Amino acid sequence: MNKATSSLGRSFAAHAILATYTIIALFPVIVIIVNSFKSRKAIFRSPLSLPDETSFSLVGYETVLAQGDFFLYFQNSLIVTVASLTFVLLFGAMAAFALSEYRFRGNLLMGLYLALGIMIPIRLGTVAILKLMVASGLVNTLTALILVYTAQGLPLAVFILSEFMRQVSADLKDAGRIDGLSEYRIFFRLVLPLVRPAMATVAVFTMIPIWNDLWFPLILAPAEETKTITLGAQVFIGQFVTNWNAVLSALSLAILPVLVLYVIFSRQLIRGITAGAVK
Amino acid sequence: MKAFVPANPSHSPDVFALGQAQQKDRKVGSLKLENIRKSFGDVEVLKGIDLEVDDGEFVIFVGPSGCGKSTLLRVIAGLEDATSGSVKIDGETVNHLPPSKRGIAMVFQTYALYPHLTVRKNMSLGIKQAGLPADKVAEQVDRASKMLSLDDYLERHPAELSGGQRQRVAIGRAVVRDPELFLFDEPLSNLDAALRVNTRLEIARLHRELGATMIYVTHDQVEAMTLADKIVVLNAGNVEQIGSPMELYNKPANLFVAGFIGSPQMNFFDGSRLEGETAKTIGIRPEHISVDTNEGQWAATVTHAEHLGADTILYIDTDTVGQIAVRLFGQHNYDDGDRIFATPDADNTYRFDAQGQTIG
Ligand SMILES: Nc1ncnc2c1ncn2[C@@H]1O[C@H](COP(=O)(O)OP(=O)(O)OP(=O)(O)O)[C@@H](O)[C@H]1O
Ligand SMILES: [Mg+2]
């Protein structure tokens, strides 16, 4: 009985901590969403109260949707995020497989070199990247963003995935070789399914910074037709007047797609974490 | 001592000659290794291995952990390239061929079944990949599944099978390929003792029915002695001796083989402890020493007795040659501290020179 109460107490404490953390983490998001449904006056008068009949207003959303390019921004963000994510996962997994599976000269060095990228922020190279993009005529294209984000995401992807791939049974791969599977089949059919949780982890960690990034869109692709959603929302922030309704509505809308992607990946992520725990 | 009965009677030489004609269309492969060397970086793991395996032979590699057994098997399979030397299967050099083209099948210690495929698909993947027509694939899978009683499990996934069943599926996957050469890397070491005996018998039966050439790596002496036509004793990347189980037991070429084959281990002591003895080291197996309470060659004290029912193992401290083990058949009432006399069987003592080689 003593044990039962103490474990009850412990689980209560654990839940209290988790709940507190959840509230702190979700608070800004909730405030944004709640306020996006309020009139400008109400936002400033009582930013924490829920919208009621008098304060409820969709003016923010109307402004955002009336701004014709908003769907284009959305589309740009999605294209950039999904394309970068695809390349990071594909190339990251392939590089990780090569590093973990094959013995070749410079294997360790190559792994260290790739891991170095985790510690050195890519933004340090912004000027050089901009010069490069100007020289290659890629300024104001989505390609520029996709290339940069792929480079930005690869180090962590290679690092995490090669660690996981080392744990895939060598005998399994050898059995595949004896059965005559090509190295590509072994990679795609035997190894990738087994490291799916790790892929999901990498996907989440790669996706969110890309979606939220303001820096590179601003520098490399500020043109109207290549703006991403985060950059697009900035049109409502002026030096003297900021259209808060529109900013909050734009941000609320921007959360949606990434939330969907996150839910898809987090299924895999949680499965990976619990599978590890049960073993 | 039990007389030597070949594990596979059909392969005694005269019968084999008769069967040679039919043997042609059955795929049975011989294997020849010439001066195989393998290094990982600066470390030489295999130091020049020569070996010939005849059609239909059951050959077992034994040796201490890390001596290169698995590496040698992987070189034969083509999973690892030899640094130098040649591998010939059926007279053809296969060094440049990938594993799937060498006519081999391999069974791994960890089963290595494809987790996302059913048992049936696990077994058929290899031959499908090789381009066999669908009806032939189904026929081969059926045959292997009958042979290993896997019919009930064909639609299950590996996760839904017990360890023993998984290993049978892994063996089935090898059988389906209809290889010239089977390679086993410690296939039974993950199974419990009872299952190990059953699966061992199953492998012996498989060898009889298929008549295929098999190479088998094991730590287990009983597996080696019971299954093998020929045992290859490896040590630190060298072949110490090749021979039938009884040859290795009766005529070990050197100290290492003498100590490695037989359990409990052969007793060794310095030749100088015996009068008029010129050999550096003398060896005598525990089962070749008799004891008596009243008279004998060496006076001794029992330090420990193990009563196993069928056998009694005594560890005794002799005044002449020091600590030795004695194996007596049946049950005996010796206890710690008893004074006894031990007498070695003169016909069954082994003598080794300073280099550890057996002297005549
Ligand atoms: N890929 C590798 N890289 C470097 N060294 C290796 C590699 N594979 C094996 N070795 C080394 O080669 C030696 C022989 O290994 P191997 O696996 O053949 O031993 P084994 O006889 O099968 O041992 P066990 O009975 O424990 O399975 C070991 O010392 C091992 O450390
Ligand atoms: Mg091994």
CSV table of C-alpha atoms in Angstrom, one decimal, chain B residues 155-311:
chain,number,residue,atom,x,y,z
B,155,GLU,CA,2.5,-17.4,-43.7
B,156,ARG,CA,3.9,-16.1,-40.4
B,157,HIS,CA,6.5,-13.4,-39.9
B,158,PRO,CA,9.8,-14.2,-38.2
B,159,ALA,CA,8.7,-12.3,-35.0
B,160,GLU,CA,5.9,-14.8,-34.6
B,161,LEU,CA,8.3,-17.8,-34.4
B,162,SER,CA,10.3,-19.3,-31.6
B,163,GLY,CA,14.1,-19.3,-31.8
B,164,GLY,CA,14.2,-23.0,-32.9
B,165,GLN,CA,11.6,-22.4,-35.6
B,166,ARG,CA,13.5,-19.3,-36.8
B,167,GLN,CA,16.7,-21.3,-37.2
B,168,ARG,CA,14.8,-24.0,-39.1
B,169,VAL,CA,13.5,-21.3,-41.4
B,170,ALA,CA,17.0,-20.0,-41.9
B,171,ILE,CA,18.1,-23.5,-42.8
B,172,GLY,CA,15.1,-23.8,-45.0
B,173,ARG,CA,16.1,-20.6,-46.8
B,174,ALA,CA,19.5,-22.2,-47.5
B,175,VAL,CA,17.9,-25.5,-48.7
B,176,VAL,CA,15.6,-23.7,-51.1
B,177,ARG,CA,18.6,-22.2,-53.0
B,178,ASP,CA,19.7,-25.8,-53.7
B,179,PRO,CA,23.3,-24.8,-53.3
B,180,GLU,CA,26.5,-26.8,-54.1
B,181,LEU,CA,27.9,-25.8,-50.8
B,182,PHE,CA,26.2,-25.1,-47.5
B,183,LEU,CA,28.0,-22.8,-45.1
B,184,PHE,CA,26.9,-22.7,-41.4
B,185,ASP,CA,28.3,-20.2,-38.9
B,186,GLU,CA,27.6,-21.5,-35.4
B,187,PRO,CA,24.0,-22.1,-36.4
B,188,LEU,CA,23.0,-23.7,-33.0
B,189,SER,CA,24.7,-21.5,-30.5
B,190,ASN,CA,21.7,-19.3,-29.8
B,191,LEU,CA,19.5,-22.4,-29.0
B,192,ASP,CA,19.0,-24.1,-25.7
B,193,ALA,CA,20.6,-27.5,-25.0
B,194,ALA,CA,17.7,-29.7,-25.9
B,195,LEU,CA,16.8,-27.8,-29.1
B,196,ARG,CA,20.5,-27.9,-30.0
B,197,VAL,CA,20.5,-31.7,-30.0
B,198,ASN,CA,17.4,-31.9,-32.1
B,199,THR,CA,18.6,-29.4,-34.6
B,200,ARG,CA,21.9,-31.1,-34.8
B,201,LEU,CA,20.2,-34.4,-35.7
B,202,GLU,CA,18.1,-32.5,-38.2
B,203,ILE,CA,21.3,-31.1,-39.9
B,204,ALA,CA,22.8,-34.5,-39.9
B,205,ARG,CA,19.7,-35.9,-41.6
B,206,LEU,CA,19.7,-33.0,-44.1
B,207,HIS,CA,23.2,-33.8,-45.0
B,208,ARG,CA,22.3,-37.4,-45.6
B,209,GLU,CA,19.2,-36.6,-47.7
B,210,LEU,CA,20.7,-33.8,-49.8
B,211,GLY,CA,24.2,-35.3,-50.0
B,212,ALA,CA,25.4,-31.8,-50.3
B,213,THR,CA,28.8,-30.5,-49.2
B,214,MET,CA,28.6,-28.7,-45.9
B,215,ILE,CA,31.0,-26.5,-44.1
B,216,TYR,CA,30.2,-25.8,-40.5
B,217,VAL,CA,31.7,-23.6,-37.9
B,218,THR,CA,31.3,-24.4,-34.2
B,219,HIS,CA,32.6,-24.0,-30.7
B,220,ASP,CA,30.9,-27.2,-29.5
B,221,GLN,CA,33.1,-30.3,-29.5
B,222,VAL,CA,30.2,-32.6,-29.4
B,223,GLU,CA,28.8,-31.0,-32.6
B,224,ALA,CA,32.2,-31.3,-34.2
B,225,MET,CA,32.8,-34.9,-33.3
B,226,THR,CA,29.3,-36.1,-34.1
B,227,LEU,CA,28.6,-34.3,-37.4
B,228,ALA,CA,32.0,-34.1,-39.1
B,229,ASP,CA,33.5,-36.3,-41.8
B,230,LYS,CA,36.5,-34.0,-41.4
B,231,ILE,CA,37.5,-31.5,-38.8
B,232,VAL,CA,39.8,-28.5,-39.5
B,233,VAL,CA,41.4,-27.2,-36.3
B,234,LEU,CA,42.3,-23.5,-36.6
B,235,ASN,CA,44.4,-21.5,-34.3
B,236,ALA,CA,45.4,-17.8,-34.7
B,237,GLY,CA,44.8,-17.9,-38.5
B,238,ASN,CA,46.7,-21.2,-39.2
B,239,VAL,CA,45.5,-24.7,-39.8
B,240,GLU,CA,46.8,-26.8,-36.9
B,241,GLN,CA,45.5,-30.2,-38.2
B,242,ILE,CA,42.9,-31.6,-40.6
B,243,GLY,CA,41.5,-35.1,-40.1
B,244,SER,CA,38.6,-37.3,-39.2
B,245,PRO,CA,37.3,-36.8,-35.6
B,246,MET,CA,39.0,-40.0,-34.5
B,247,GLU,CA,42.2,-39.2,-36.1
B,248,LEU,CA,42.3,-35.9,-34.2
B,249,TYR,CA,41.5,-37.7,-31.0
B,250,ASN,CA,43.9,-40.6,-31.5
B,251,LYS,CA,46.7,-38.9,-33.3
B,252,PRO,CA,46.9,-35.2,-32.5
B,253,ALA,CA,49.6,-33.6,-34.5
B,254,ASN,CA,50.6,-31.2,-31.8
B,255,LEU,CA,50.0,-29.9,-28.3
B,256,PHE,CA,47.3,-27.5,-29.4
B,257,VAL,CA,45.1,-30.1,-31.1
B,258,ALA,CA,45.8,-32.5,-28.2
B,259,GLY,CA,44.6,-29.9,-25.7
B,260,PHE,CA,41.7,-28.7,-27.9
B,261,ILE,CA,40.0,-32.0,-28.7
B,262,GLY,CA,38.6,-34.0,-25.8
B,263,SER,CA,36.8,-33.0,-22.7
B,264,PRO,CA,37.9,-32.8,-19.9
B,265,GLN,CA,41.2,-31.6,-21.5
B,266,MET,CA,44.2,-33.8,-21.9
B,267,ASN,CA,46.6,-33.6,-18.9
B,268,PHE,CA,50.0,-32.2,-19.7
B,269,PHE,CA,53.1,-32.3,-17.6
B,270,ASP,CA,56.9,-31.8,-18.0
B,271,GLY,CA,58.8,-34.8,-19.4
B,272,SER,CA,61.5,-34.1,-16.8
B,273,ARG,CA,59.2,-35.3,-14.0
B,274,LEU,CA,59.5,-38.9,-15.3
B,275,GLU,CA,62.7,-40.8,-15.1
B,276,GLY,CA,64.4,-41.6,-18.4
B,277,GLU,CA,61.9,-39.5,-20.4
B,278,THR,CA,63.3,-37.3,-23.3
B,279,ALA,CA,60.2,-35.6,-24.5
B,280,LYS,CA,59.6,-32.0,-23.4
B,281,THR,CA,55.9,-32.5,-22.6
B,282,ILE,CA,53.9,-35.6,-21.9
B,283,GLY,CA,50.1,-35.7,-22.4
B,284,ILE,CA,47.6,-38.2,-21.2
B,285,ARG,CA,43.8,-38.1,-21.5
B,286,PRO,CA,41.8,-38.2,-18.3
B,287,GLU,CA,40.0,-41.4,-19.6
B,288,HIS,CA,43.4,-43.2,-20.0
B,289,ILE,CA,44.3,-43.2,-16.3
B,290,SER,CA,43.1,-45.8,-13.9
B,291,VAL,CA,43.0,-45.5,-10.2
B,292,ASP,CA,43.2,-47.9,-7.3
B,293,THR,CA,43.2,-47.5,-3.6
B,294,ASN,CA,46.0,-49.9,-2.9
B,295,GLU,CA,48.6,-49.9,-5.6
B,296,GLY,CA,49.7,-48.0,-8.7
B,297,GLN,CA,52.4,-45.9,-10.3
B,298,TRP,CA,51.6,-42.5,-8.9
B,299,ALA,CA,50.5,-41.8,-5.3
B,300,ALA,CA,47.9,-39.0,-5.2
B,301,THR,CA,45.4,-37.1,-3.1
B,302,VAL,CA,41.9,-36.4,-4.4
B,303,THR,CA,41.3,-32.7,-4.4
B,304,HIS,CA,37.9,-32.6,-6.0
B,305,ALA,CA,35.4,-35.2,-7.3
B,306,GLU,CA,32.6,-34.6,-9.8
B,307,HIS,CA,29.9,-37.2,-9.9
B,308,LEU,CA,28.1,-37.1,-13.2
B,309,GLY,CA,26.3,-40.5,-13.0
B,310,ALA,CA,27.7,-42.1,-16.1
B,311,ASP,CA,31.2,-40.7,-15.4
